[in-house]
Coordinates of C-alpha atoms in Angstrom, one line a residue:
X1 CA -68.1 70.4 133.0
X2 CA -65.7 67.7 131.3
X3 CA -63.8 67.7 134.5
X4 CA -66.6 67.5 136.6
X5 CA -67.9 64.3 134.1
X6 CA -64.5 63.1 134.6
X7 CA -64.7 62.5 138.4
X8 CA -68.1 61.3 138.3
X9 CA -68.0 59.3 135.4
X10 CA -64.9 57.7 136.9
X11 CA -66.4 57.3 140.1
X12 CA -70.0 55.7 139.3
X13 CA -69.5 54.3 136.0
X14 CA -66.5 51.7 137.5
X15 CA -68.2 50.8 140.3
X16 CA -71.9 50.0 138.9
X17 CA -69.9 48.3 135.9
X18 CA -68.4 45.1 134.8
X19 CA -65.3 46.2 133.5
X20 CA -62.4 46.3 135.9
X21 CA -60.1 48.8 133.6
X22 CA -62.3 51.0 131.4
X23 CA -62.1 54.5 132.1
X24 CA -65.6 56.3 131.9
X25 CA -66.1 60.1 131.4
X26 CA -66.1 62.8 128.6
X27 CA -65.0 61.4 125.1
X28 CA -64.3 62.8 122.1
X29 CA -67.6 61.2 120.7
X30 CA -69.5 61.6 123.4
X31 CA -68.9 65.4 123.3
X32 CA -69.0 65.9 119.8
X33 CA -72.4 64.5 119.4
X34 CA -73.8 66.6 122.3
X35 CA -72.6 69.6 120.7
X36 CA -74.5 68.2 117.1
X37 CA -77.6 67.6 118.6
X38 CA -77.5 70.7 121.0
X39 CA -75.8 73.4 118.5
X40 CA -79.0 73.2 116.3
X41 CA -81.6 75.0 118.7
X42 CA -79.0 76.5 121.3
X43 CA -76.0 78.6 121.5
X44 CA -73.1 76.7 122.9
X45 CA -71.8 78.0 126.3
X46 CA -75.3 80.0 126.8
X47 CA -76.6 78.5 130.3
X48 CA -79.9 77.3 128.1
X49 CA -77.2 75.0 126.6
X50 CA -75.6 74.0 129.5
X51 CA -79.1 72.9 131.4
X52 CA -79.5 71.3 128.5
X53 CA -76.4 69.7 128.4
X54 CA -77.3 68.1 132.4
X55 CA -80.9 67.1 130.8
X56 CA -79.5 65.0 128.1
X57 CA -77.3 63.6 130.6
X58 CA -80.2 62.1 132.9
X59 CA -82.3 61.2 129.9
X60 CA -79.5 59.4 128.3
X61 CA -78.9 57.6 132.0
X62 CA -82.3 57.0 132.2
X63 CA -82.1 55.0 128.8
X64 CA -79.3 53.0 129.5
X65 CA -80.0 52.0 132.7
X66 CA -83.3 50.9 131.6
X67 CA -81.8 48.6 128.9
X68 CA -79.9 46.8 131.9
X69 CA -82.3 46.7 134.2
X70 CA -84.0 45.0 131.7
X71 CA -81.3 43.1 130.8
X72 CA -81.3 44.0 127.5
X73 CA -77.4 43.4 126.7
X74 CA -77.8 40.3 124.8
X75 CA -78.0 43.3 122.0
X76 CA -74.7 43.3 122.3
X77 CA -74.3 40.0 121.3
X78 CA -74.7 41.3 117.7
X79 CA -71.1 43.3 118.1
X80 CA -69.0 41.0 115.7
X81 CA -65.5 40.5 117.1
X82 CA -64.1 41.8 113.7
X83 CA -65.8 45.1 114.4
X84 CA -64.1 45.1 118.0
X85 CA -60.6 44.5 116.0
X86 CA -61.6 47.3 113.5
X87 CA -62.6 49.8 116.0
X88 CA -59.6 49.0 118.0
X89 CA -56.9 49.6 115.4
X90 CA -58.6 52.0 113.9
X91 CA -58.9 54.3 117.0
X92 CA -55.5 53.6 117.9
X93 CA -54.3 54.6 114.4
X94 CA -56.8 58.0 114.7
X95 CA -55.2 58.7 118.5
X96 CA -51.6 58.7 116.8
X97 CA -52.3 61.0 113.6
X98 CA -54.2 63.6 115.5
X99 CA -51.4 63.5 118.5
X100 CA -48.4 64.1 116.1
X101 CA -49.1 67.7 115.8
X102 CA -49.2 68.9 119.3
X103 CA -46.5 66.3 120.0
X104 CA -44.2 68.6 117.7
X105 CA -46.2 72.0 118.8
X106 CA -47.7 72.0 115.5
X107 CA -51.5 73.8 114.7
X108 CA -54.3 70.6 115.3
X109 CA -56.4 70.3 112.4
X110 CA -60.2 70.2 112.5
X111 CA -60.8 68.8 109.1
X112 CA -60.8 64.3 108.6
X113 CA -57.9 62.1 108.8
X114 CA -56.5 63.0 105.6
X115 CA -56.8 66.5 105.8
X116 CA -54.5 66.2 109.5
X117 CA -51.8 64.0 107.8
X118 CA -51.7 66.3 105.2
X119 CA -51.5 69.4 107.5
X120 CA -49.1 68.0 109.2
X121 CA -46.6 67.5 106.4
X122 CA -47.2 71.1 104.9
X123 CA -46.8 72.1 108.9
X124 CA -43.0 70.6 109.9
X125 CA -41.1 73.5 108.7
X126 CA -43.0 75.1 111.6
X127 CA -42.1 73.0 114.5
X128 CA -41.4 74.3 117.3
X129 CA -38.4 73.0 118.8
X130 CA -38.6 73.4 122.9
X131 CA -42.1 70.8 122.3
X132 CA -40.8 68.6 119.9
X133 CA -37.9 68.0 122.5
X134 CA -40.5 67.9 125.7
X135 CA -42.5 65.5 124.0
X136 CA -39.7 63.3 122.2
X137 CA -38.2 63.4 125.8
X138 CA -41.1 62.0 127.4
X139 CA -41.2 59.0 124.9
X140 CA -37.9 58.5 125.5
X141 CA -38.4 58.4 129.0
X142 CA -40.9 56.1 129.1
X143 CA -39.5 53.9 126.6
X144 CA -36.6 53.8 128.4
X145 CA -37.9 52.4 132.1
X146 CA -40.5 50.3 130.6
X147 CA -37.1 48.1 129.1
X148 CA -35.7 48.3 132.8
X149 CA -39.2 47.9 134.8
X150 CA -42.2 47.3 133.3
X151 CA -43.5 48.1 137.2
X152 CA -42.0 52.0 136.8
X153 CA -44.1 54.6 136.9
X154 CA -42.7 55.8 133.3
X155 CA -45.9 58.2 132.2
X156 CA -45.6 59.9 135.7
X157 CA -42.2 60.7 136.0
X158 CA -41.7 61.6 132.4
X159 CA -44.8 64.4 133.2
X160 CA -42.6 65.3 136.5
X161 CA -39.5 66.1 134.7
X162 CA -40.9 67.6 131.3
X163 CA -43.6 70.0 133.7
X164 CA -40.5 71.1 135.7
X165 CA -38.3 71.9 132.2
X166 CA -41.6 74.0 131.2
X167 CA -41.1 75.6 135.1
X168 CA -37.4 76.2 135.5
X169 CA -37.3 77.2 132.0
X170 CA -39.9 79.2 131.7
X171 CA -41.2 77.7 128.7
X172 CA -44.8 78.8 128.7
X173 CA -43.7 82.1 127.6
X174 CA -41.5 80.9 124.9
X175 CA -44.5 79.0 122.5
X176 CA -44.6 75.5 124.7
X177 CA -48.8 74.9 124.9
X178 CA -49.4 73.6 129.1
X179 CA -52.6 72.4 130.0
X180 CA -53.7 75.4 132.3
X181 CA -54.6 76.5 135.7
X182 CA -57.3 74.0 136.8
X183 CA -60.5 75.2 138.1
X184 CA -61.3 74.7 141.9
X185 CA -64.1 72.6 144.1
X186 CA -66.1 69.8 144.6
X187 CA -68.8 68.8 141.1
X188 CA -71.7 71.4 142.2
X189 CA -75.7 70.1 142.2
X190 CA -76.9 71.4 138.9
X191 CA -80.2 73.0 139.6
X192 CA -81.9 71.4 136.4
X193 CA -85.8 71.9 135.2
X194 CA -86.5 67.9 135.7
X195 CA -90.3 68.4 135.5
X196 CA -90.2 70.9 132.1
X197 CA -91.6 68.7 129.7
X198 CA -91.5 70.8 126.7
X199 CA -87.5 70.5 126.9
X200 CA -87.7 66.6 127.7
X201 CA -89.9 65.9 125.2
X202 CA -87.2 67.9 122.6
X203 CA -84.5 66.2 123.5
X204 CA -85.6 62.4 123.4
X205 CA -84.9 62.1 120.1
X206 CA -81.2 62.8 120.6
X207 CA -80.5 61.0 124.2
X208 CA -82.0 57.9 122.7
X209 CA -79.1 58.2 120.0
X210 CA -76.5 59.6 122.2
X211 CA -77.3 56.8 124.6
X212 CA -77.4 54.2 122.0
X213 CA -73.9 55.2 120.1
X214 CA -72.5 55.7 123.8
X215 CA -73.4 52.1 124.8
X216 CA -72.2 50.8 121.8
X217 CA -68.7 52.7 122.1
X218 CA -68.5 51.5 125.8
X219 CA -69.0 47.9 125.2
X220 CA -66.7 48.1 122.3
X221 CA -63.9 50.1 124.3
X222 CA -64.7 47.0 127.1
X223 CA -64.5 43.9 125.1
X224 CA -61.6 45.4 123.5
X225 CA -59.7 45.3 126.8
X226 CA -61.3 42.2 128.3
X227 CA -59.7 40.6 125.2
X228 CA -56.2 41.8 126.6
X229 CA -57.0 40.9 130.3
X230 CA -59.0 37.7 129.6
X231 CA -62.0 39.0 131.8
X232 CA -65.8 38.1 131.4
X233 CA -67.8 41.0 131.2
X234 CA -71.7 41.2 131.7
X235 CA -73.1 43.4 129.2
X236 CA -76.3 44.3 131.4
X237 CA -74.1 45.5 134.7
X238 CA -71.9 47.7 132.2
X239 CA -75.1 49.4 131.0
X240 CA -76.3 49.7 134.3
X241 CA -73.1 51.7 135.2
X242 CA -72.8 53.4 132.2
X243 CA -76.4 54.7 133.1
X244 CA -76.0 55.4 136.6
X245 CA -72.4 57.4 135.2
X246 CA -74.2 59.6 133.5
X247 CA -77.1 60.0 136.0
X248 CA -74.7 61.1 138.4
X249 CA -73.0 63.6 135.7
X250 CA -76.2 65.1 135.1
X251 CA -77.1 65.8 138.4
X252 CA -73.4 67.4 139.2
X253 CA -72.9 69.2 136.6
X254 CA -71.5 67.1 133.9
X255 CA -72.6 66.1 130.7
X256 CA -73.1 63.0 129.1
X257 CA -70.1 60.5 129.2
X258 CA -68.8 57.0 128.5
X259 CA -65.7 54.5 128.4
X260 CA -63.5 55.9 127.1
X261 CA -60.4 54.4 124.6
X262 CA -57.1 56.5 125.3
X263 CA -58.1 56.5 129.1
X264 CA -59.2 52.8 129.4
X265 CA -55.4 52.2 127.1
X266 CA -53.4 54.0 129.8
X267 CA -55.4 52.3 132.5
X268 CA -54.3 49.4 131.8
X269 CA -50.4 49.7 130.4
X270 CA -50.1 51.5 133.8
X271 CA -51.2 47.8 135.4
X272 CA -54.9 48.7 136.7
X273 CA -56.1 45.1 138.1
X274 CA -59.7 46.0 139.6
X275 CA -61.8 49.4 139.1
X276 CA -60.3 50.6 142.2
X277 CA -57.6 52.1 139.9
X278 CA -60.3 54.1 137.8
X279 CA -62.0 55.7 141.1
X280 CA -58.6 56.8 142.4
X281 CA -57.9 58.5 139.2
X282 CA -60.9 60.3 139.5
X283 CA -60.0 61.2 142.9
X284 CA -56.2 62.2 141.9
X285 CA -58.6 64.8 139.5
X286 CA -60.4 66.0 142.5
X287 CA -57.3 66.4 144.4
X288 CA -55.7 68.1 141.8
X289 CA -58.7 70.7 142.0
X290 CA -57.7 71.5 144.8
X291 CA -53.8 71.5 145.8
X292 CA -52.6 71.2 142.3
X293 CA -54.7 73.6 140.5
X294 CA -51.7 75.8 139.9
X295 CA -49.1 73.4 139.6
X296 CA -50.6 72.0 136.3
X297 CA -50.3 74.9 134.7
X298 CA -46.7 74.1 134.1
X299 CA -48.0 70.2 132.3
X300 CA -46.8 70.1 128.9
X301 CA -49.5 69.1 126.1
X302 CA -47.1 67.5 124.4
X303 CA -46.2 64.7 127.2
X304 CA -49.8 63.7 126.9
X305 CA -49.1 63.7 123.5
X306 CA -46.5 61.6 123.8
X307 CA -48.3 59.0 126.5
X308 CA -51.1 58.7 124.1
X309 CA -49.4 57.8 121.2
X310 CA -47.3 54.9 122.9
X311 CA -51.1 53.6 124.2
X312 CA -52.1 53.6 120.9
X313 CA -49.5 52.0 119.7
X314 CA -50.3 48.7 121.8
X315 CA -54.2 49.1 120.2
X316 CA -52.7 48.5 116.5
X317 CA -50.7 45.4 117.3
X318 CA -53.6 43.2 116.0
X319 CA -51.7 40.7 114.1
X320 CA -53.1 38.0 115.5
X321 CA -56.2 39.2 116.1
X322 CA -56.7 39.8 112.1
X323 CA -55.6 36.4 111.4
X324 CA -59.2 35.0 111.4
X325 CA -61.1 37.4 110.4
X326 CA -59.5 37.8 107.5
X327 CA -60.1 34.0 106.4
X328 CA -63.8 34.6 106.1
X329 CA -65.2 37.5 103.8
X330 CA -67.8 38.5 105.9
X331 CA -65.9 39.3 108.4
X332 CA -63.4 40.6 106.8
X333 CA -65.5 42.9 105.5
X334 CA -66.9 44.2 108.7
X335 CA -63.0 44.5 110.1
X336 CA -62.5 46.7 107.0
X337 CA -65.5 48.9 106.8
X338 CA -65.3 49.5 110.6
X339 CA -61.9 50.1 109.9
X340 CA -62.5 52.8 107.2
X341 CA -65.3 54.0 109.2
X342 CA -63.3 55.0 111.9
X343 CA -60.4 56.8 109.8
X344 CA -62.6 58.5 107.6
X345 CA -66.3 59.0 108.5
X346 CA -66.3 59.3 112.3
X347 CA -66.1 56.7 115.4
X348 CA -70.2 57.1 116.3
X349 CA -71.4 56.2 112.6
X350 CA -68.2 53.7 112.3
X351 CA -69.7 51.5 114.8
X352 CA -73.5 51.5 114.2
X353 CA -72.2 50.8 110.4
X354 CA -70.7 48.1 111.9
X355 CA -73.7 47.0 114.5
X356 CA -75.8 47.1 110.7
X357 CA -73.1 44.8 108.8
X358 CA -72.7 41.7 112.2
X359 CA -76.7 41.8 111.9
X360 CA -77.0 41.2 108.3
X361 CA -74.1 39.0 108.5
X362 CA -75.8 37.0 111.5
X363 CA -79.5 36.8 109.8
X364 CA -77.4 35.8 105.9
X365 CA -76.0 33.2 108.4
X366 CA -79.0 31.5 110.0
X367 CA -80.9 32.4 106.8
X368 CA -79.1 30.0 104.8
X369 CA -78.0 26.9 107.0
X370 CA -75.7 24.5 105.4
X371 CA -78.1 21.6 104.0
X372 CA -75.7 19.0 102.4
X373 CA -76.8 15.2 100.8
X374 CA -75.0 12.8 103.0
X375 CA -74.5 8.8 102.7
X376 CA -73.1 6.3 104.9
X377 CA -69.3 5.5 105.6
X378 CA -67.9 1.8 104.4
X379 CA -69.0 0.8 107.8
X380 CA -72.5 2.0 107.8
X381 CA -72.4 3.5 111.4
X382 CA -72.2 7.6 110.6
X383 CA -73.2 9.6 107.9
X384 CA -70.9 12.4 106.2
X385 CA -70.9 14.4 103.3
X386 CA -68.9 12.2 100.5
X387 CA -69.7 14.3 97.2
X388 CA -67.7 11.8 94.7
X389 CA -69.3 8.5 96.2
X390 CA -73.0 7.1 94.3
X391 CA -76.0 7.3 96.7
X392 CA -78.5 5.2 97.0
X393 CA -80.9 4.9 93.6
X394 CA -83.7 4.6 96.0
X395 CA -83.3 6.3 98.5
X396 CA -82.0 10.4 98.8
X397 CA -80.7 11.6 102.5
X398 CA -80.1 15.2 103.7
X399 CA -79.0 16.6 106.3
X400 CA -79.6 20.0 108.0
X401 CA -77.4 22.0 110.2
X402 CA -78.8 24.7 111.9
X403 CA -81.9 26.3 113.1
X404 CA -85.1 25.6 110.7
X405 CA -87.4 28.9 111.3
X406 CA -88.9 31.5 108.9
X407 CA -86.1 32.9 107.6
X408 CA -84.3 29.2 106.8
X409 CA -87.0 27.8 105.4
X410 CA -87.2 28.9 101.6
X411 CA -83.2 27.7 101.5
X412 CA -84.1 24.3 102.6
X413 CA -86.8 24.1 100.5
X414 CA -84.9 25.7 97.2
X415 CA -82.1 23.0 97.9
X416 CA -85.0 19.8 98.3
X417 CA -86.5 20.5 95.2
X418 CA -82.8 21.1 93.6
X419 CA -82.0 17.6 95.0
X420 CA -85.4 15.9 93.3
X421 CA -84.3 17.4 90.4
X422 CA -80.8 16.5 90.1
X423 CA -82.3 12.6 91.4
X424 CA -85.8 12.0 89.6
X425 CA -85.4 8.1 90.2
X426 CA -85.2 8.3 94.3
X427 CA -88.9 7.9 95.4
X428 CA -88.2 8.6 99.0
X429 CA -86.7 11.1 101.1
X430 CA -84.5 11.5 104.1
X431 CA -84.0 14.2 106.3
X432 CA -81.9 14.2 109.7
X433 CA -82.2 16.6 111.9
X434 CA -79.7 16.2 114.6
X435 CA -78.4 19.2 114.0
X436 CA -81.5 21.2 114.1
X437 CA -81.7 22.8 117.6
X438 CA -85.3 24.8 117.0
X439 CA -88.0 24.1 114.0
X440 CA -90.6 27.2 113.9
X441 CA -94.3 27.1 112.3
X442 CA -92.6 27.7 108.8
X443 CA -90.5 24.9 109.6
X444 CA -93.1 22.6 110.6
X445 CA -95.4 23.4 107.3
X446 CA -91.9 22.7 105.2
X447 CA -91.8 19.2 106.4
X448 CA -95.3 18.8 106.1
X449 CA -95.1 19.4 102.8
X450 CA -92.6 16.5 101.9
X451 CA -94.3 14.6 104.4
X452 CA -95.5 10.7 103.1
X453 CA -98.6 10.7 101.4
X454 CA -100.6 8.1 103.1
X455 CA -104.0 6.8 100.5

C-alpha cells in the first residue's frame, strides 16, 4: 500500500499542486498517525483495517480539497516563518540520528530521539562492518562527484556500485540489510464500502485531524523549499492537490499521504526544476514493479542511509535563516519550541504546537498596537516620537499604528487615560490615525468616548 501511495501520491499530488519540487506520498507522520487512529478499533493488516485505511484516505481528500476549493489557505498565513526554520532543522537533525544506525548496520530504535542516540552509542561495538563500508562508500561517492560536478548523478551511481558489491559479493547472506524483492503490477481499484455510513461516520473524527496535521506538514515541507528555490506558492492549489493525492490513493489502494521532507530534500539536490521530475519518479517506481522487481533486492539500506543523511544535512544549514528570528523573542520562541517539538514530542503535535504559538503571537500583536505621544520636528512639517523633547502644555498628540478593532481597543484606551494622567494640564487631545488601516464598532465607541463635548 505505501508503494502504491507512492506512485499516486507522486503522480496527482504534483500535478494538482503548486509546488514544483515537493514529493507527495507515504510519510513517516502520515502513517504513524493512521496506524493511531486505526489500531484502536482494528487489528492492523486485517482487511477491516485496510478498507479502512482507503476510507480515511477519501475522507481526508475530501477535506482538503474542500478547504481549497474554498480557498481556505489564507489559514496558512498563520505558519510563522520561524516555525518553518524550526521544523526544517529539526527534521533534518531527526532524519540524521535515526539514519546512523542502519548507516552502520546497527538495530533502529523505536523509543524518542534520546533513547536512539543513546542506543546508538551502547550499539557500536556491534557494527557490522560490510554496511558501515557500503554506506560510508556511498557518502564518499557522492561527496566526491558533487566537488567534480554538481550535474552528476552521485546518489544513483553510488546505489549502482554499492547494490552490485551486495550482488557480486553476496552480501545479503553475510548480515548486509537490502531493501527486498518488490511486489509486481499496476495500483489495483480498491473495492471500498463508499456508501456505509456507520464506518464514515467513525472515522471523521480522525480524517479531519489526519487531514489537518497533513496539510499543515505539506505546506510546511513546501514553503521550506520555495524558500531555497525562490518560488511563490498558492496555498489553495497545494491543498487542492494534496486532496486530489489522497483521493486517488484511496481509490487505488493507498492510504493517506502527503509532502513529504526526505523526498522533497533529494528532489531538489538532484536539480528537479518543475513537477515533471516528481511524476517521473513515481513512474521509475512503477517501472521498477515491473522489470526491476528482482533487481532491488540486491539495494543496500544503508546507501539510502547514506543519501538521506547528506539531504539532511543541507536542511540544518539555517544560519542565516536563524539570524532574525532570533532578534525578536517571540519568534524565537516559536523557532525553539517547534524545534524541541520536533526532536522530542513528535513532528504532527510539533507543528500544531507551533500553528497555536504564530496565532497567539499574531492576535498579542494586533492586540496591542504600538500607540506612542508624538510632537512636531524643529521644522513643524512631520511628527515623530521625540521622548526627551517638552510637548505642548496645551495640547497632547498620539499617534496609533495599527488596526483599531475589538481586540486593540482596551490598549489604546489603558495608554489614553495613562497619558491624561501623566498630563493633567493638557485640556485637549490629539489622535492621528494615518496609520490605522481598519477602525471596528469597538473602535468607533473608543473615540466616541474622548470625543469633544459640545454644550
Amino acid at each position: 500500500m505505501g508503494l502504491y501511495a507512492t506512485i499516486v501520491g507522486g503522480i496527482f499530488g504534483t500535478l494538482w499542486g503548486s509546488s514544483n519540487q515537493i514529493q507527495v506520498g507515504p510519510t513517516n507522520t502520515m502513517s504513524l498517525l493512521v496506524l493511531s487512529v486505526l489500531s484502536t478499533t482494528l487489528l492492523p493488516g486485517s482487511p477491516e483495517y485496510i478498507v479502512a485505511a482507503g476510507m480515511l484516505a477519501i475522507l481526508v481528500g475530501i477535506f482538503q480539497f474542500g478547504l481549497g476549493i474554498f480557498r481556505l489557505g489564507v489559514l496558512v498565513n498563520f505558519i510563522s516563518h520561524s516555525l518553518i526554520i524550526g521544523f526544517t532543522f529539526g527534521t533534518g537533525l531527526l532524519i540524521i540520528i535515526r539514519q546512523i544506525s542502519p548507516l552502520l548496520g546497527l538495530p533502529e530504535s523505536s523509543g524518542g530521539i534520546l533513547q536512539a542516540i543513546k542506543e546508538t552509542f551502547l550499539d557500536l561495538p556491534d557494527i557490522q562492518p560490510a554496511t558501515a563500508v557500503l554506506g560510508l562508500l556511498t557518502l564518499i561517492i557522492i561527496v566526491g562527484l558533487r566537488r567534480i560536478n554538481r550535474r552528476i548523478p552521485g546518489a544513483l551511481i553510488a546505489m549502482i556500485i554499492s547494490s552490485l558489491a551486495v550482488f557480486l559479493l553476496d552480501l545479503g547472506n553475510h548480515g548486509v540489510a537490502v531493501i527486498g524483492e518488490l511486489p509486481r503490477g499496476f495500483p489495483p481499484l480498491a473495492h471500498l464500502p463508499l456508501f456505509n455510513l456507520p464506518l464514515i461516520v467513525s472515522l471523521l473524527p480522525s480524517a479531519l485531524a489526519v487531514g489537518t496535521i497533513g496539510l499543515i506538514q505539506s505546506i510546511a515541507v513546501a514553503r521550506s523549499i520555495a524558500n531555497q528555490t525562490k518560488q511563490r506558492l498558492d496555498s489553495n492549489q497545494e491543498f487542492v492537490g494534496q486532496g486530489i493525492a489522497n483521493l486517488a490513493s484511496g481509490f487505488l489502494s493507498g492510504y493517506p499521504g502527503s509532502a513529504s521532507f526526505s523526498s522533497s530534500t533529494v528532489n531538489v539536490e538532484s536539480g528537479a526544476k518543475t513537477p515533471v521530475a516528481a511524476v517521473f519518479s513515481s513512474m521509475v517506481v512503477m517501472a521498477a514493479m515491473f522489470s526491476l522487481a528482482s533487481l532491488t533486492a540486491y539495494l543496500p539500506v544503508a546507501s539510502l542511509s547514506a543519501i538521506l543523511i547528506l539531504a539532511a544535512l543541507g536542511l540544518t544549514d539555517r544560519r542565516r535563516d536563524c539570524a532574525h528570528p532570533a532578534r525578536r523573542t517571540g519568534d524565537a520562541l516559536i523557532l525553539l519550541v517547534t524545534l524541541s517539538g520536533v526532536l522530542f514530542l513528535g513532528i504532527a503535535f510539533a507543528v500544531l504546537l507551533g500553528v497555536i504559538l504564530s496565532f497567539a503571537l499574531y492576535l498579542l500583536r494586533t492586540s496591542t498596537p504600538r500607540v506612542h505621544e508624538v510632537k512636531p520636528d524643529n521644522n513643524y512639517k512631520h511628527f515623530s516620537f521625540q521622548p526627551n523633547k517638552p510637548g505642548c502644555p496645551q495640547l497632547g498628540i498620539i499617534e496609533i499604528y495599527g488596526d483599531l478593532y475589538f481586540g486593540a481597543a482596551h490598549h489604546v484606551e489603558e495608554y489614553i487615560l495613562d497619558h491624561a494622567d501623566r498630563h493633567p494640564e493638557q485640556r485637549y487631545l490629539l489622535i492621528r490615525m494615518q496609520n490605522v488601516n481598519g477602525c471596528d464598532f469597538s473602535g468607533i465607541q473608543l473615540l466616541g468616548k474622548y470625543r469633544p463635548k459640545i454644550p
